[in-house]
Coordinates of C-alpha atoms in Angstrom, one line a residue:
X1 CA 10.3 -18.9 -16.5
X2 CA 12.8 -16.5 -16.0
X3 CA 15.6 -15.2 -13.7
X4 CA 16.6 -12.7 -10.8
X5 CA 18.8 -11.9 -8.3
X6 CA 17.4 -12.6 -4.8
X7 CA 18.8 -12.7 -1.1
X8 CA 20.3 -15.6 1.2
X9 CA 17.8 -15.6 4.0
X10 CA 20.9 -15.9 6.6
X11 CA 23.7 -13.6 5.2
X12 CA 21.5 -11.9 3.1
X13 CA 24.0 -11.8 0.1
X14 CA 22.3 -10.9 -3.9
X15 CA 22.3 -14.3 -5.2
X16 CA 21.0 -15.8 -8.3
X17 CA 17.1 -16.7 -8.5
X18 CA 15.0 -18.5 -10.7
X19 CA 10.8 -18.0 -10.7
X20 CA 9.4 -20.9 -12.2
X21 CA 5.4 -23.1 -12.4
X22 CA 5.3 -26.3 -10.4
X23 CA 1.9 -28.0 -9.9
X24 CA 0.1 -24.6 -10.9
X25 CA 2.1 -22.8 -8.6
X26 CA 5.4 -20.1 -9.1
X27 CA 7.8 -20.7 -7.2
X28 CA 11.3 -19.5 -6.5
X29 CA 14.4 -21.1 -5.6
X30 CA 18.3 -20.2 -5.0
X31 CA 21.3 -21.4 -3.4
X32 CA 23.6 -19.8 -1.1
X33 CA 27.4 -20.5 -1.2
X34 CA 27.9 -21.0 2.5
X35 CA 23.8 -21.8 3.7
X36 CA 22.6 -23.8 0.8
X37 CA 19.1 -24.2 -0.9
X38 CA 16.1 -22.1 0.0
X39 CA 13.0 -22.5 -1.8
X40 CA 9.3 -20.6 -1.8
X41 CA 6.2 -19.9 -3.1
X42 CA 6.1 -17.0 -5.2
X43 CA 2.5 -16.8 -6.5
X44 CA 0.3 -19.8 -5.7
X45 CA -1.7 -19.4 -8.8
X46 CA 0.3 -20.2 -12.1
X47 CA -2.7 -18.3 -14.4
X48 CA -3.4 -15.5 -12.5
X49 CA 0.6 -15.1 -12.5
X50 CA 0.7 -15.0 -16.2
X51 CA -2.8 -13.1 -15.9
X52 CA -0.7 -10.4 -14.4
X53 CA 2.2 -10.8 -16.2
X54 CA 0.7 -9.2 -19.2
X55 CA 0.0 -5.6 -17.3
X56 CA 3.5 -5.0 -17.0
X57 CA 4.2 -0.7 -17.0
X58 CA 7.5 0.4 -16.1
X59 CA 8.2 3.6 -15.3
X60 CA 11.1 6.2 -15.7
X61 CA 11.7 7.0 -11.9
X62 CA 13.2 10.0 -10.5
X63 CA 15.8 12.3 -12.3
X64 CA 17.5 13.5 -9.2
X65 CA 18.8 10.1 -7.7
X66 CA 20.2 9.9 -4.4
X67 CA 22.8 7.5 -4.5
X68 CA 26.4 8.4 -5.7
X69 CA 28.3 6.3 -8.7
X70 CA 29.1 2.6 -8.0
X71 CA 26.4 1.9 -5.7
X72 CA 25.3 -1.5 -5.4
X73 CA 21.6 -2.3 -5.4
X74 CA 20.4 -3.4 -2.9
X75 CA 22.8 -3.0 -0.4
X76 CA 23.0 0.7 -1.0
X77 CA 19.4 1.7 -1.6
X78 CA 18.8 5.7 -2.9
X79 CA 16.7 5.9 -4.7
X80 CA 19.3 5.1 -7.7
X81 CA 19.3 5.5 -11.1
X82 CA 17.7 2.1 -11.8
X83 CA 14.7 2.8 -10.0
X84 CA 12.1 2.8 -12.2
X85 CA 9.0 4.1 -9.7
X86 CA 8.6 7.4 -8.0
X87 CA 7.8 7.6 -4.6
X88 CA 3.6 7.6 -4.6
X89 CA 3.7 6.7 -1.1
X90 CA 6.4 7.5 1.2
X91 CA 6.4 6.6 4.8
X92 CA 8.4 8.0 8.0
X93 CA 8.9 6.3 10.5
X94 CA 8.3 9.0 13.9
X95 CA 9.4 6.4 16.7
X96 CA 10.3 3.0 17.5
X97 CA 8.4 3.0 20.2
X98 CA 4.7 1.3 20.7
X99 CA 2.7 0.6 23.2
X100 CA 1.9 -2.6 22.1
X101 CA 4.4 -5.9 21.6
X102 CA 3.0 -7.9 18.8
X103 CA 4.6 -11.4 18.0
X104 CA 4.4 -10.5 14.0
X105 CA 5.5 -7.1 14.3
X106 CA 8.0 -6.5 11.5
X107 CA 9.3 -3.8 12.7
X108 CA 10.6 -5.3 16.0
X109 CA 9.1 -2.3 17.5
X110 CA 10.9 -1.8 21.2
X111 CA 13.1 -4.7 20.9
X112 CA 16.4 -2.4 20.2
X113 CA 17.5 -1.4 23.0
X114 CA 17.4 2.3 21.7
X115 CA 15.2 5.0 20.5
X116 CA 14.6 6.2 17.2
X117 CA 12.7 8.9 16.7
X118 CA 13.6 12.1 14.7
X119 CA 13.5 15.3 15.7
X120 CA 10.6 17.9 14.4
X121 CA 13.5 19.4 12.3
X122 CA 14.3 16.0 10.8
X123 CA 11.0 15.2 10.2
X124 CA 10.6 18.4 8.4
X125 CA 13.9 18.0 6.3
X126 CA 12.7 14.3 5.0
X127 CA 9.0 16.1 4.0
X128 CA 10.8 18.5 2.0
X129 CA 13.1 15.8 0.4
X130 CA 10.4 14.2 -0.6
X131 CA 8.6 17.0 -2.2
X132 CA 12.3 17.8 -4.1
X133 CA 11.7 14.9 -6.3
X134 CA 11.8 15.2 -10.0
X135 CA 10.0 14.9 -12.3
X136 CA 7.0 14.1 -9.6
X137 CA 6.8 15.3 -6.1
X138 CA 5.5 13.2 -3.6
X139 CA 2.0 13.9 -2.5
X140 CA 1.3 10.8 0.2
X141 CA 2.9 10.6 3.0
X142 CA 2.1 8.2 5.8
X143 CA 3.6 8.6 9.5
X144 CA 4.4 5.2 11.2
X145 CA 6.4 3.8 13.7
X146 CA 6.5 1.8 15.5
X147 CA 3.2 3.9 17.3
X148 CA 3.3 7.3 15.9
X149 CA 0.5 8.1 18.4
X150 CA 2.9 7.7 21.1
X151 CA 4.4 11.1 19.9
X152 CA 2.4 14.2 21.6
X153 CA 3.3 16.6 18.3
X154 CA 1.7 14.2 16.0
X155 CA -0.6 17.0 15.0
X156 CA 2.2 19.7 14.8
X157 CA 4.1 17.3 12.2
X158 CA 0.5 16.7 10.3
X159 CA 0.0 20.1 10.2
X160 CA 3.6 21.0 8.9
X161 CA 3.1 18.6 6.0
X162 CA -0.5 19.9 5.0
X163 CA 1.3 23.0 4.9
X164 CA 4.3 21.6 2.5
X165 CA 1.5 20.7 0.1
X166 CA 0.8 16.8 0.7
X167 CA -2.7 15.9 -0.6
X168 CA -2.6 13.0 1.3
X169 CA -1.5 12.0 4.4
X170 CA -2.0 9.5 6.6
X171 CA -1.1 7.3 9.5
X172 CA -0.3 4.4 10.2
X173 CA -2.0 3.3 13.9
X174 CA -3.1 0.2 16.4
X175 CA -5.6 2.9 16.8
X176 CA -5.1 2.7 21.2
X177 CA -4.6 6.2 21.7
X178 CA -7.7 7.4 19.5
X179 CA -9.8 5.1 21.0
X180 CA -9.2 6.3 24.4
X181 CA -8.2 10.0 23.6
X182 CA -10.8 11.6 21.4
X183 CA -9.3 15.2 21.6
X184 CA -6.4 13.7 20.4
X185 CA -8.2 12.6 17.8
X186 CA -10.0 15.7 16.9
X187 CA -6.7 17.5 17.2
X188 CA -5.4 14.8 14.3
X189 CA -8.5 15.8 12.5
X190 CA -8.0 19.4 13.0
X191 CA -4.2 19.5 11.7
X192 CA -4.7 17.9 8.5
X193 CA -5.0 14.2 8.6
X194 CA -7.0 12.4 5.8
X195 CA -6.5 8.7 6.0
X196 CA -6.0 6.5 9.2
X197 CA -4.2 3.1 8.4
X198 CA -5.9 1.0 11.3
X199 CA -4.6 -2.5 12.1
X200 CA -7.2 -4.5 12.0
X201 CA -7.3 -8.7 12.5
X202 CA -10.4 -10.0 12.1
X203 CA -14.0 -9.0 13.7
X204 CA -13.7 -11.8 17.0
X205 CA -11.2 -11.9 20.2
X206 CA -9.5 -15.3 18.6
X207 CA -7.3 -13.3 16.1
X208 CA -6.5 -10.7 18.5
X209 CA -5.5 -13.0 20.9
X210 CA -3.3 -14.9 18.7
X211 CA -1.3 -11.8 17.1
X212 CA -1.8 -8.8 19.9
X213 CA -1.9 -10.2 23.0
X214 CA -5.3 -9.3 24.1
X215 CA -8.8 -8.9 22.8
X216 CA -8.3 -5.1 20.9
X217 CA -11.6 -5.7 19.0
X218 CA -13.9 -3.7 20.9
X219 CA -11.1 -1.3 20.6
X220 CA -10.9 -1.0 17.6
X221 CA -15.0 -0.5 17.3
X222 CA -14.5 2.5 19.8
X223 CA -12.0 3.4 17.1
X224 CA -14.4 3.6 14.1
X225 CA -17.2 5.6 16.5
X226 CA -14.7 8.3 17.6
X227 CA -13.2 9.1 14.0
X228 CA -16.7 9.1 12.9
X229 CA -17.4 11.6 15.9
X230 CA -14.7 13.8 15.0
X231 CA -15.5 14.0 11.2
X232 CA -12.4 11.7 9.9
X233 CA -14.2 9.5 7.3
X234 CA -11.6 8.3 5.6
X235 CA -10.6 4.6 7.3
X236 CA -8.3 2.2 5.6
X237 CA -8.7 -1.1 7.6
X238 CA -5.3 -3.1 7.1
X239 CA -5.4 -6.8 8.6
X240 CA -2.1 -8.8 8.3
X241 CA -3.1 -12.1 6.9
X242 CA -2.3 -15.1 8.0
X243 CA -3.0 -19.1 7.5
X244 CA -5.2 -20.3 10.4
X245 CA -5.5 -17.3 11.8
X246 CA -7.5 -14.9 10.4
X247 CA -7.6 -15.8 6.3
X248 CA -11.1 -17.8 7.8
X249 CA -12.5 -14.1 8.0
X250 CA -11.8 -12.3 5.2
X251 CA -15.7 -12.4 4.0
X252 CA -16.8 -10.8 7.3
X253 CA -14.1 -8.2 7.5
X254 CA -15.3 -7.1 4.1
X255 CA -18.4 -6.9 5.6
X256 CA -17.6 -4.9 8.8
X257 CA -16.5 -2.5 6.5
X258 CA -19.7 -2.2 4.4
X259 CA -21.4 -1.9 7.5
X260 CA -19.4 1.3 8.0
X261 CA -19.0 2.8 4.7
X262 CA -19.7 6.1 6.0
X263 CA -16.0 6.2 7.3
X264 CA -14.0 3.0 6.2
X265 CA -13.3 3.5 2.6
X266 CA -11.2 0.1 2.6
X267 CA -9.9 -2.5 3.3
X268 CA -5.6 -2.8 2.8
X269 CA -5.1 -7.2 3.4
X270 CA -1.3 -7.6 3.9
X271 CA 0.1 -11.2 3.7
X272 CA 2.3 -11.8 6.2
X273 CA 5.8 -11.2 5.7
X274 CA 8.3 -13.0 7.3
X275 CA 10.9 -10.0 8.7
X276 CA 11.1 -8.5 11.9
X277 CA 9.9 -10.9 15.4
X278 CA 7.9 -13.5 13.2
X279 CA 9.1 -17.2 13.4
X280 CA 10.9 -18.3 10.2
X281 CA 10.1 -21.7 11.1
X282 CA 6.4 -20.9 10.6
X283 CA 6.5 -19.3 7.2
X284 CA 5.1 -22.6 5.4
X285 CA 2.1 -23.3 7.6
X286 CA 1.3 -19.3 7.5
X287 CA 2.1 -18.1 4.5
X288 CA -0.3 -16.7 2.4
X289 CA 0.2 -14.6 -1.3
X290 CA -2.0 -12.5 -3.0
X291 CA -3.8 -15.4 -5.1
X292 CA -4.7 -16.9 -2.2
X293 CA -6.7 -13.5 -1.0
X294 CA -8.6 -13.7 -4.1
X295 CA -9.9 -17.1 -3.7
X296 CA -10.7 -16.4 -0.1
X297 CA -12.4 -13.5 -0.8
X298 CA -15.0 -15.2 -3.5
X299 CA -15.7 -18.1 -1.2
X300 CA -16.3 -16.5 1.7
X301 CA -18.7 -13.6 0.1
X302 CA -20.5 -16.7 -1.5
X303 CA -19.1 -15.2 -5.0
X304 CA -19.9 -11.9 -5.0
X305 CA -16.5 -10.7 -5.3
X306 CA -15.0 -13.1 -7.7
X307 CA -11.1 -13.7 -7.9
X308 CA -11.2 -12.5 -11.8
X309 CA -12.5 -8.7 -10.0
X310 CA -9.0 -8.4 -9.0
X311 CA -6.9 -6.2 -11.1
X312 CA -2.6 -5.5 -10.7
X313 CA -1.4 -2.2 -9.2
X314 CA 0.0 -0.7 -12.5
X315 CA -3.8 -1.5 -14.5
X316 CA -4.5 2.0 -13.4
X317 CA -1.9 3.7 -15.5
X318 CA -4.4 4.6 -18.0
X319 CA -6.2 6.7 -16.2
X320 CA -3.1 8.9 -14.8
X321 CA -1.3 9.1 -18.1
X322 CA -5.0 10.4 -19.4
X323 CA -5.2 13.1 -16.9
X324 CA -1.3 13.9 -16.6
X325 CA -1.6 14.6 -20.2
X326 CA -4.6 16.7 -20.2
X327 CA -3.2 18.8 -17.2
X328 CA 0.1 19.4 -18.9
X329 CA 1.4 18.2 -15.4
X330 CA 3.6 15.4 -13.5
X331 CA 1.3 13.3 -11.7
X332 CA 1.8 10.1 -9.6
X333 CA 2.0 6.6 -11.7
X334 CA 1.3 4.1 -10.3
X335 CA 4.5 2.1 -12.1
X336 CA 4.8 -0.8 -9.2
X337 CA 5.7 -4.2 -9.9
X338 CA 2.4 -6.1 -11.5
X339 CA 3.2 -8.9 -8.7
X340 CA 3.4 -6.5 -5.9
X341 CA -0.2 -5.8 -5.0
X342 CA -4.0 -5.8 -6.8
X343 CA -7.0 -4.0 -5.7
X344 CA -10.7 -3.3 -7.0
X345 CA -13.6 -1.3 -6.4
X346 CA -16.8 -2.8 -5.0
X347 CA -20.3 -0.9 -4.4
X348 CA -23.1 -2.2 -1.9
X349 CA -26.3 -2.2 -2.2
X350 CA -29.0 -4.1 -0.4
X351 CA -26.7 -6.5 1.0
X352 CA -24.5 -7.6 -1.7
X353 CA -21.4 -6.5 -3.3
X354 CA -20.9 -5.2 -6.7
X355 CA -17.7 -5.2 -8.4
X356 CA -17.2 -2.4 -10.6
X357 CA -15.8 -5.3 -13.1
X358 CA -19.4 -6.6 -13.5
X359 CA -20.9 -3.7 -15.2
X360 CA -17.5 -1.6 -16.4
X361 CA -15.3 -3.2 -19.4
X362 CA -12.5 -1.9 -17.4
X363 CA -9.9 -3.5 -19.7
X364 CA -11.4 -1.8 -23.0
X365 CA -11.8 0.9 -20.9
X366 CA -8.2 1.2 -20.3
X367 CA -7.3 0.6 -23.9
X368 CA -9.5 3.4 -25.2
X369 CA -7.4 5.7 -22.7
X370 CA -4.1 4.7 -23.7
X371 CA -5.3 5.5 -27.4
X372 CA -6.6 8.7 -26.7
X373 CA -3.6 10.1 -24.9
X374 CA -1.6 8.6 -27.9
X375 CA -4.1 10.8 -30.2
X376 CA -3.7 13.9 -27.8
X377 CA -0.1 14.2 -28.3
X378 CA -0.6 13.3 -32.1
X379 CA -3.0 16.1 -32.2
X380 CA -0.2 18.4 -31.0
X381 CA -0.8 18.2 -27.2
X382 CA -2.6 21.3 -27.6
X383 CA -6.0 23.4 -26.8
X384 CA -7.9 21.9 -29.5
X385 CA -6.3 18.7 -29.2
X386 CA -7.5 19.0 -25.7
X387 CA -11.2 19.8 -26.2
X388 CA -11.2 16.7 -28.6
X389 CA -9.8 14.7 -26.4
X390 CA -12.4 15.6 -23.1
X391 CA -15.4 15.5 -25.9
X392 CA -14.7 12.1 -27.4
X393 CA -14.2 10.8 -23.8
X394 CA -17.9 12.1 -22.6
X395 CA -19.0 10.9 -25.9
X396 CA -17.4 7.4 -25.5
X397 CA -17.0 6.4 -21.5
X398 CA -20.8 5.1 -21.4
X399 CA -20.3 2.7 -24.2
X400 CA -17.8 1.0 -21.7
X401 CA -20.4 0.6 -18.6
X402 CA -23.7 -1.9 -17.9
X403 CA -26.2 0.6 -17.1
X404 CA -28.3 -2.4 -16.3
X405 CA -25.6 -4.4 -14.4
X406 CA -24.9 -0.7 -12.6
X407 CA -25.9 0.2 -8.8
X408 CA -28.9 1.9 -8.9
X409 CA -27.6 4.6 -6.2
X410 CA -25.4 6.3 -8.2
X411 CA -24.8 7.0 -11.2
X412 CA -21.4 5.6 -11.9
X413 CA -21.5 6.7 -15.7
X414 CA -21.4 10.3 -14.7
X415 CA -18.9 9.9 -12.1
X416 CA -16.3 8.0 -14.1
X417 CA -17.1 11.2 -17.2
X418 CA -16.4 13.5 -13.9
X419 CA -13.2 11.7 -12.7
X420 CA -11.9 11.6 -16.1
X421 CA -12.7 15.0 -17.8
X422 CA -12.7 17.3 -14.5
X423 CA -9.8 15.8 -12.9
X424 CA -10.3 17.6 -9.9
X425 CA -9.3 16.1 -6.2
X426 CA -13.4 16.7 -5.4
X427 CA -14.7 14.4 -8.5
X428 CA -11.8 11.5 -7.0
X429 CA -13.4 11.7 -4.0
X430 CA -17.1 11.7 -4.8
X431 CA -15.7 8.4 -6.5
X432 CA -14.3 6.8 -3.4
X433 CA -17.1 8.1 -1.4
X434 CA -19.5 5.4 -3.5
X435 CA -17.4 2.8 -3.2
X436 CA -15.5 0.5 -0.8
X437 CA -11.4 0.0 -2.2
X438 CA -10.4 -3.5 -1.6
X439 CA -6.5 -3.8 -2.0
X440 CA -3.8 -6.2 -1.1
X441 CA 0.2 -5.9 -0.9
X442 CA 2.5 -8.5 -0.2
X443 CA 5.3 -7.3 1.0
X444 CA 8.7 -9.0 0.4
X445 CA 10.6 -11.0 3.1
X446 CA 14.4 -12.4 2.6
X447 CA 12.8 -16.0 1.0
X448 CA 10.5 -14.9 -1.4
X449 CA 12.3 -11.4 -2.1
X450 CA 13.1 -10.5 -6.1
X451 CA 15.1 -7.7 -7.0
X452 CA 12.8 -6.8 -10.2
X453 CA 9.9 -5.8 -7.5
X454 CA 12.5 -3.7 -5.8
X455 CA 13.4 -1.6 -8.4
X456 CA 9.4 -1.1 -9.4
X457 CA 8.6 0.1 -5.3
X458 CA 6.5 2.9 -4.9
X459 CA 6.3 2.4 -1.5
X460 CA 9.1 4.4 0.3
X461 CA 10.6 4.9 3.8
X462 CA 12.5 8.7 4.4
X463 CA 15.4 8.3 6.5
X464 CA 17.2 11.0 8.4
X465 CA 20.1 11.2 5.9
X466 CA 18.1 12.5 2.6
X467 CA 17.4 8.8 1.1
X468 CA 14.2 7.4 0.0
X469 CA 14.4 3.2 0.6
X470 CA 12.0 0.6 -0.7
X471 CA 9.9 -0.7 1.3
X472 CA 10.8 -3.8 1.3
X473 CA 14.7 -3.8 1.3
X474 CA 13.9 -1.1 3.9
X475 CA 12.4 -3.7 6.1
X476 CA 14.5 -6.9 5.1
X477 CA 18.4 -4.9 5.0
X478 CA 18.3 -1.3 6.1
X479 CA 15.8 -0.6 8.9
X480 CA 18.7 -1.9 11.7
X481 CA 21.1 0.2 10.0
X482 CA 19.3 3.2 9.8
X483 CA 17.6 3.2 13.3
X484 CA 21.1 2.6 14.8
X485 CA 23.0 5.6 13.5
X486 CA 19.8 8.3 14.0
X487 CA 18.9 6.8 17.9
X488 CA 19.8 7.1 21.6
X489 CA 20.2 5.0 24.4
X490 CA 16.6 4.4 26.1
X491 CA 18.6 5.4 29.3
X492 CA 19.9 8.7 27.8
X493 CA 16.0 9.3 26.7
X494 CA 14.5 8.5 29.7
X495 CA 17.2 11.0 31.7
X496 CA 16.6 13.6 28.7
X497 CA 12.5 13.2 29.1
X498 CA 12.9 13.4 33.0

């Protein structure tokens, strides 16, 4: 179907790729020189590929790269002048340190032999870097680890990037600490913190067991009731998929979080990716892509949630070209690669689960917002182009929604009209405080990895030294590298902390 450049899963050299259907499936296959023939699944579902395929919006990156002339991608990651995505999530990493030793952990948390974990003043120099990029700033920002937790100035750093203007930041947590700490907690709350990213496995011990250690369950239960204690109500549960581990409870995950809707906003599924302390020799029997999400998902919700409710990453453009426009301001787009993750919106209402595809025409919704930006700027781009522009939208949006098919406990028609026409940060989240976000992201390991989704990231790790790295070349080339030159010996830690 077409070719890329990919990596040697021993040496980890750029070598050619092909991504082709076998049996219904994509695959992709290279060879190595010096270690031979590797070959993976891709996507397991050929139509939903080419489904996906179609929504394809590239973006125009950042106009203050990072990298200097004759870079080599990916080895030398920037972000460069090939990058077509701005960073509309970054993450920083505040430690290697956890206080948990997880078998799948692809981080390698605490397996090092050093520390890595920048100072306040670093931590504040990669915030601002981040806010330095052109055209867009970054407004998300998520603080991982490692266990960021393990840090007692979480909240000062929080605090200092509420301060530097991020709209929304988050963290990323095995939630331990706030479920036996709840003025820690509150003190998160307190600074500035929106989101918490829990890792979540399943809603029994056998999971847990399997992928933790230990039965954290109850744990994270305590979790949920002291954020909802403390007034955070915004939890993203993220559960790292795997086969014959957890994919058997996908449904009830889905709905532990109904049952909580109050404070879990969504659910985040990551397929396991194969970097870090997994098992390579495993990767067959446990490997799971984002088709395969879908298909669990409408079995094991009895169809509620079918897999055609599942839309790509960039299918949202739309909607911030619309407002970008109407602003006369640089917003976040979300550009990623239309194979890198999916997501929709469900609502729930006495017991089941409605897709927002079953009573929006979201794709003939998108079109009519693509042609009305086109008109906007036809129009001039200016006031009166503007007022046209908001009146035909409150005129035409119903047309577009099932007020039959609709949840009865809300009015979605005036919401959507809100979202679109106020644009304000307060109609978003009257939104996303109706509804339950499902998303998935698969992140890339050395086998299935292809350089095209690299260059679309808008997932991004901040490192000490002023660069902004894919997620996933972070993760499968640079994380070592970086960790190593910014890090102390745990013995010269240990005699520093004593």
């Amino acid at each position: 179907m077409k070719h890329t450049k990919s990596l040697c899963p021993e040496c980890c050299d750029l070598i050619d790729a092909a991504i082709y259907e076998e049996d219904g499936k994509i695959m992709i296959d290279k060879e190595c020189d010096e270690h031979g023939y590797f070959k993976d699944v891709y996507w397991s579902d050929a139509e939903l590929y080419n489904k996906f395929e179609e929504i394809n919006r590239v973006g125009e990156g950042v106009t203050n790269p990072m990298t200097t002339e004759g870079y080599q991608c990916p080895q030398e990651c920037g972000l460069c002048s090939t990058h077509k995505t701005n960073t509309i999530l970054a993450n920083i990493d505040l430690t290697n340190r956890c206080n948990l030793n997880c078998p799948i952990c692809f981080a390698n948390a605490k397996e090092r032999g050093y520390i890595y974990e920048p100072s306040f003043e670093q931590v504040r120099d990669m915030l601002q870097m981040l806010r330095n990029e052109e055209p867009t700033p970054c407004y998300a920002v998520q603080f991982s680890g490692g266990e960021p937790t393990v840090r007692d100035d979480l909240p000062d750093i929080i605090a200092m990037a509420r301060d530097m203007g991020f709209i929304q930041i988050q963290i990323a947590t095995n939630g331990i600490r706030l479920a036996k700490d709840m003025e820690f907690t509150r003190k998160l709350k307190e600074a500035g913190l929106h989101t918490l990213y829990l890792q979540f496995d399943g809603v029994t011990e056998e999971p847990y067991k399997i992928v933790r250690g230990f039965n954290a369950f109850p744990m994270k239960q305590q979790v949920v009731e002291n954020c909802r204690e403390v007034g955070i109500k915004s939890i993203t549960l993220v559960p790292t998929l795997a086969k014959d581990v957890n994919d058997h409870q996908v449904g009830d995950m889905i709905r532990f979080a109904s049952q909580n809707l109050d404070v879990i906003k969504g659910i985040n599924f990551q397929p396991i990716s194969f970097t870090g302390r997994i098992n390579r020799e495993e990767r067959e029997q446990k490997r799971i892509t984002i088709p395969d999400l879908f298909k669990l998902t409408e079995e094991q919700t009895d169809g509620e949630i079918p897999k055609d409710s599942w839309y790509p990453v960039p299918f949202v453009v739309p909607v911030s070209r619309f407002i970008a426009a109407i602003r006369n301001e640089n917003i976040p787009a979300l550009t990623c690669h239309q194979h890198c993750g999916a997501g929709t919106y469900v609502y729930v209402e006495n017991g089941k689960f409605i897709p927002i595809t079953n009573f929006i025409d979201v794709e003939g919704l998108m079109d009519f917002l693509d042609e009305i930006t086109d008109e906007f700027y036809e129009r001039g781009a200016n006031k009166s182009a503007k007022v046209r522009a908001l009146a035909k939208v409150a005129r035409r949006v119903p047309s577009f929604i099932d007020s039959d098919e609709s949840p009865s406990s809300v009015n979605v028609t005036k919401l959507i009209v809100n979202v679109l026409v106020r644009g304000a940060s307060e109609a978003t989240k009257e939104f996303h405080r109706n509804t339950l976000f499902l998303g998935c992201m698969h992140f890339q390991d050395n086998y299935n990895f292809d350089i095209e989704r690299i260059q679309r990231c808008g997932v991004h790790y901040a490192t000490p030294d002023g660069r902004a790295i894919p997620f996933c070349t972070y993760n499968t080339l640079h994380r070592e590298e970086v960790e190593s030159k910014f890090s102390r010996p745990y013995e010269v830690a240990k005699a520093k902390s004593q």
